C-alpha positions as semicolon CSV with decimal commas, in nm:
position;residue;x (nm);y (nm);z (nm)
1;M;0,066;-1,769;-0,772
2;K;0,211;-1,474;-0,535
3;K;0,006;-1,184;-0,361
4;I;0,221;-0,938;-0,268
5;K;0,086;-0,612;-0,041
6;I;0,204;-0,276;-0,232
7;T;0,004;-0,059;0,047
8;E;-0,284;-0,087;0,182
9;G;-0,566;-0,224;-0,006
10;L;-0,380;-0,248;-0,292
11;Y;-0,212;-0,681;-0,401
12;Q;-0,014;-0,758;-0,660
13;F;-0,133;-1,125;-0,762
14;Q;0,233;-1,256;-0,983
15;F;0,178;-1,516;-1,217
16;P;0,541;-1,761;-1,395
17;P;0,680;-1,701;-1,666
18;F;0,508;-1,940;-1,959
19;E;0,752;-2,202;-2,069
20;N;1,063;-2,039;-2,269
21;Q;1,074;-1,698;-2,187
22;H;1,085;-1,432;-1,918
23;F;0,805;-1,297;-1,848
24;G;0,543;-1,351;-1,562
25;F;0,244;-1,157;-1,521
26;N;0,049;-0,963;-1,292
27;I;-0,305;-0,879;-1,198
28;Y;-0,337;-0,600;-0,899
29;A;-0,581;-0,559;-0,717
30;L;-0,740;-0,256;-0,485
31;I;-1,019;-0,319;-0,283
32;N;-1,253;-0,123;-0,118
33;G;-1,493;-0,291;0,143
34;Q;-1,591;-0,594;0,037
35;E;-1,545;-0,468;-0,367
36;A;-1,172;-0,515;-0,576
37;L;-1,080;-0,330;-0,861
38;L;-0,899;-0,484;-1,122
39;I;-0,568;-0,362;-1,301
40;D;-0,586;-0,658;-1,598
41;T;-0,690;-0,956;-1,593
42;A;-0,421;-1,166;-1,764
43;F;-0,518;-1,470;-1,880
44;E;-0,790;-1,687;-1,803
45;Q;-0,621;-1,857;-1,625
46;H;-0,468;-1,620;-1,367
47;A;-0,828;-1,430;-1,353
48;K;-0,963;-1,773;-1,262
49;L;-0,720;-1,761;-0,977
50;V;-0,755;-1,402;-0,850
51;R;-1,106;-1,416;-0,790
52;E;-1,133;-1,785;-0,586
53;D;-0,814;-1,583;-0,308
54;L;-1,079;-1,248;-0,325
55;S;-1,413;-1,501;-0,284
56;K;-1,235;-1,621;0,007
57;E;-1,230;-1,312;0,225
58;G;-1,623;-1,219;-0,026
59;I;-1,447;-0,962;-0,230
60;E;-1,624;-0,977;-0,616
61;I;-1,418;-0,802;-0,868
62;T;-1,613;-0,535;-0,968
63;K;-1,423;-0,349;-1,199
64;V;-1,169;-0,379;-1,422
65;V;-0,958;-0,137;-1,574
66;F;-0,712;-0,247;-1,863
67;S;-0,332;-0,091;-1,960
68;H;-0,434;-0,204;-2,288
69;F;-0,594;-0,404;-2,452
70;H;-0,344;-0,713;-2,641
71;P;-0,496;-1,144;-2,497
72;D;-0,221;-1,144;-2,251
73;H;-0,421;-0,854;-2,048
74;I;-0,784;-0,906;-2,155
75;S;-0,807;-1,236;-2,133
76;G;-0,915;-1,396;-1,833
77;L;-1,233;-1,116;-1,814
78;P;-1,450;-1,427;-1,887
79;A;-1,316;-1,595;-1,608
80;L;-1,511;-1,302;-1,409
81;N;-1,873;-1,214;-1,323
82;S;-1,908;-0,918;-1,586
83;P;-1,743;-0,660;-1,417
84;A;-1,755;-0,273;-1,487
85;M;-1,517;-0,181;-1,771
86;Y;-1,284;0,085;-1,859
87;G;-0,950;0,103;-2,059
88;N;-0,834;0,377;-2,405
89;G;-1,115;0,480;-2,638
90;L;-0,859;0,294;-2,900
91;Y;-0,902;-0,080;-2,750
92;K;-1,132;-0,149;-3,110
93;A;-0,856;-0,119;-3,293
94;S;-0,612;-0,414;-3,093
95;L;-0,900;-0,601;-3,030
96;N;-0,962;-0,664;-3,393
97;K;-0,587;-0,731;-3,471
98;Y;-0,528;-0,953;-3,155
99;T;-0,867;-1,123;-3,027
100;P;-1,043;-1,351;-3,226
101;I;-1,437;-1,217;-3,402
102;E;-1,604;-1,455;-3,116
103;K;-1,448;-1,273;-2,866
104;H;-1,548;-0,957;-2,936
105;H;-1,830;-0,914;-2,738
106;F;-1,705;-0,991;-2,396
107;F;-1,582;-0,619;-2,420
108;D;-1,940;-0,433;-2,527
109;G;-2,101;-0,197;-2,249
110;M;-1,608;-0,074;-2,248
111;N;-1,617;0,258;-2,039
112;T;-1,295;0,526;-2,245
113;L;-1,092;0,667;-2,044
114;T;-0,984;0,984;-2,163
115;E;-0,723;1,229;-1,961
116;R;-0,993;1,442;-1,794
117;S;-1,152;1,084;-1,640
118;Q;-1,077;1,023;-1,309
119;L;-1,233;0,688;-1,131
120;T;-1,269;0,648;-0,729
121;F;-1,292;0,382;-0,473
122;G;-1,285;0,368;-0,241
123;S;-0,987;0,531;-0,057
124;F;-0,865;0,554;-0,463
125;N;-0,836;0,780;-0,705
126;L;-0,734;0,668;-1,111
127;T;-0,638;0,927;-1,363
128;F;-0,524;0,862;-1,669
129;K;-0,252;0,952;-1,916
130;L;-0,327;0,787;-2,282
131;V;0,001;0,696;-2,480
132;Q;0,091;0,487;-2,753
133;G;0,397;0,290;-2,902
134;H;0,421;-0,027;-2,714
135;V;0,046;-0,051;-2,925
136;I;-0,179;0,224;-2,957
137;C;-0,466;0,167;-2,679
138;G;-0,167;0,249;-2,439
139;M;-0,289;0,361;-2,109
140;F;-0,069;0,515;-1,742
141;T;-0,269;0,441;-1,444
142;V;-0,220;0,712;-1,185
143;I;-0,313;0,634;-0,805
144;N;-0,329;0,883;-0,485
145;N;-0,059;1,031;-0,732
146;Q;0,160;0,739;-0,556
147;F;0,205;0,463;-0,785
148;V;0,143;0,428;-1,193
149;H;0,062;0,156;-1,369
150;V;0,314;0,165;-1,626
151;A;0,153;-0,138;-1,842
152;D;0,496;-0,270;-2,083
153;D;0,631;0,047;-2,068
154;L;0,909;-0,072;-1,922
155;M;0,902;-0,460;-1,815
156;T;1,122;-0,703;-1,678
157;S;1,133;-1,088;-1,513
158;N;1,015;-1,129;-1,237
159;E;1,323;-1,161;-1,065
160;G;1,413;-0,822;-1,216
161;A;1,562;-0,851;-1,524
162;P;1,516;-0,579;-1,792
163;L;1,375;-0,696;-2,066
164;L;1,405;-0,531;-2,446
165;P;1,116;-0,251;-2,542
166;S;0,869;-0,504;-2,798
167;V;0,774;-0,237;-3,055
168;H;0,809;-0,157;-3,480
169;V;0,981;0,077;-3,572
170;D;0,745;0,353;-3,713
171;N;0,605;0,357;-3,322
172;A;0,983;0,347;-3,142
173;K;0,910;0,741;-3,108
174;K;0,620;0,745;-2,988
175;H;0,750;0,481;-2,697
176;F;0,996;0,694;-2,662
177;D;0,772;0,996;-2,548
178;S;0,536;0,741;-2,374
179;L;0,910;0,714;-2,109
180;E;0,984;1,075;-2,175
181;L;0,692;1,124;-1,959
182;L;0,710;0,880;-1,705
183;K;1,037;1,066;-1,643
184;C;0,778;1,250;-1,430
185;Y;0,682;0,984;-1,199
186;A;0,977;0,876;-1,084
187;S;0,895;1,055;-0,718
188;C;0,700;0,710;-0,713
189;T;0,659;0,331;-0,671
190;L;0,577;0,169;-1,128
191;L;0,308;-0,110;-1,097
192;L;0,474;-0,310;-1,379
193;S;0,198;-0,546;-1,561
194;H;0,558;-0,735;-1,629
195;G;0,778;-0,793;-1,308
196;N;0,800;-0,651;-0,972
197;A;0,764;-0,263;-0,889
198;L;1,004;-0,042;-0,915
199;S;1,091;0,273;-0,683
200;G;1,397;0,517;-0,593
201;E;1,408;0,807;-0,856
202;S;1,769;0,706;-0,972
203;E;1,641;0,381;-1,032
204;I;1,314;0,418;-1,191
205;L;1,547;0,730;-1,463
206;S;1,844;0,440;-1,520
207;A;1,583;0,181;-1,613
208;I;1,387;0,479;-1,844
209;S;1,745;0,593;-2,014
210;D;1,873;0,215;-2,138
211;R;1,511;0,195;-2,336
212;Q;1,556;0,559;-2,441
213;S;1,902;0,497;-2,592
214;Y;1,767;0,146;-2,728
215;L;1,491;0,328;-2,874
216;E;1,591;0,581;-3,018
217;A;1,892;0,446;-3,227
218;I;1,618;0,235;-3,370
219;T;1,405;0,598;-3,440
220;N;1,756;0,787;-3,576
221;S;1,868;0,495;-3,792
222;P;1,754;0,458;-4,166
223;Q;1,832;0,182;-4,190
224;P;1,804;-0,185;-3,986
225;I;2,076;-0,137;-3,743
226;S;2,186;-0,516;-3,531
227;I;2,039;-0,553;-3,186
228;D;2,424;-0,480;-3,138
229;A;2,404;-0,178;-3,262
230;A;2,069;-0,063;-3,111
231;L;2,196;-0,111;-2,761
232;Q;2,607;0,064;-2,740
233;D;2,478;0,322;-2,553
234;T;2,237;0,164;-2,293
235;R;2,392;-0,016;-1,926
236;C;2,198;-0,298;-1,916
237;D;2,192;-0,629;-2,054
238;F;1,799;-0,711;-2,211
239;L;1,643;-1,033;-2,225
240;H;1,477;-1,133;-2,505
241;K;1,682;-0,968;-2,729
242;E;1,496;-1,209;-3,026
243;W;1,257;-0,900;-3,003
244;H;1,421;-0,709;-3,253
245;E;1,351;-0,903;-3,474
246;Y;0,993;-0,842;-3,485
247;V;1,051;-0,412;-3,518
248;Y;1,109;-0,396;-3,890
249;L;0,826;-0,688;-3,966
C-alpha cells in the first residue's frame, strides 16, 4: 500500500493490481480532525488496511461516498464500522447485478445524492455530477472546485499507462457524453479510482480525446468492429485491449 498526500487533509491510498491485471485500486480519504470521509472502499482487504492506518492516528472513518457500485469500489464496506453512506440513487440496479443478495443489507440506509446535493466535511465542500456509460450509477465528486474524483471514466495503471474504457456498445454514447462533461473540469486535478492523479489541461484533454475516439468509433459503427479499427484514430497504446471482447456481449 502507498499513501500519497494529494493536498492538506486529502490522501490517496493506492494498492497494486491483482495477478495478471494492470489496474490497481485507490481509496481516497478526506480528513477532518479525528474523522475521515472515504471515497470508495475497494475490496475488504484494502479497506481494512486503510482503517488500520487511520486508526493509528486516532482517526475514525465516519462517512463513505461511493463513486459507483461495482464490487471493486464497494466490497470493503464490511471492514468499516457502519459509516454513513452516500451514492447515486440508481445504486440498487448495480447491487442487483453484481453483488450477492446476502450482502445487500450492508447498504441499507444509503443517502442518495443528486446534482443539487452538497456535502460539507470540515474544510471540504463536495458536489456531485451523476453520469452513465461505464455504469448506470456513476458519479463525479467535485471537491472544493479543485479536485474531481472521476470514478472509472478515466483509468490508468499505477504507472500511468492508459486503460481501455470498459463499456458496452449500448452505453458507449453515454460514456462519451460523461467524458465531454469532464472537459469542463480540465483545469482541476482529476482523481482516478485506478491510477494516479491527472493534472494539466493539455494532458487531461488529450486523455479524454483518446478515450472519446474509441467510444465514438464503437457508437458510429452499424456493426461490430475490431479493436484495431476502433483504435485507429487514437494516439496512445491502451492496456487491457481484451476488454473490447465484452463490448458487444
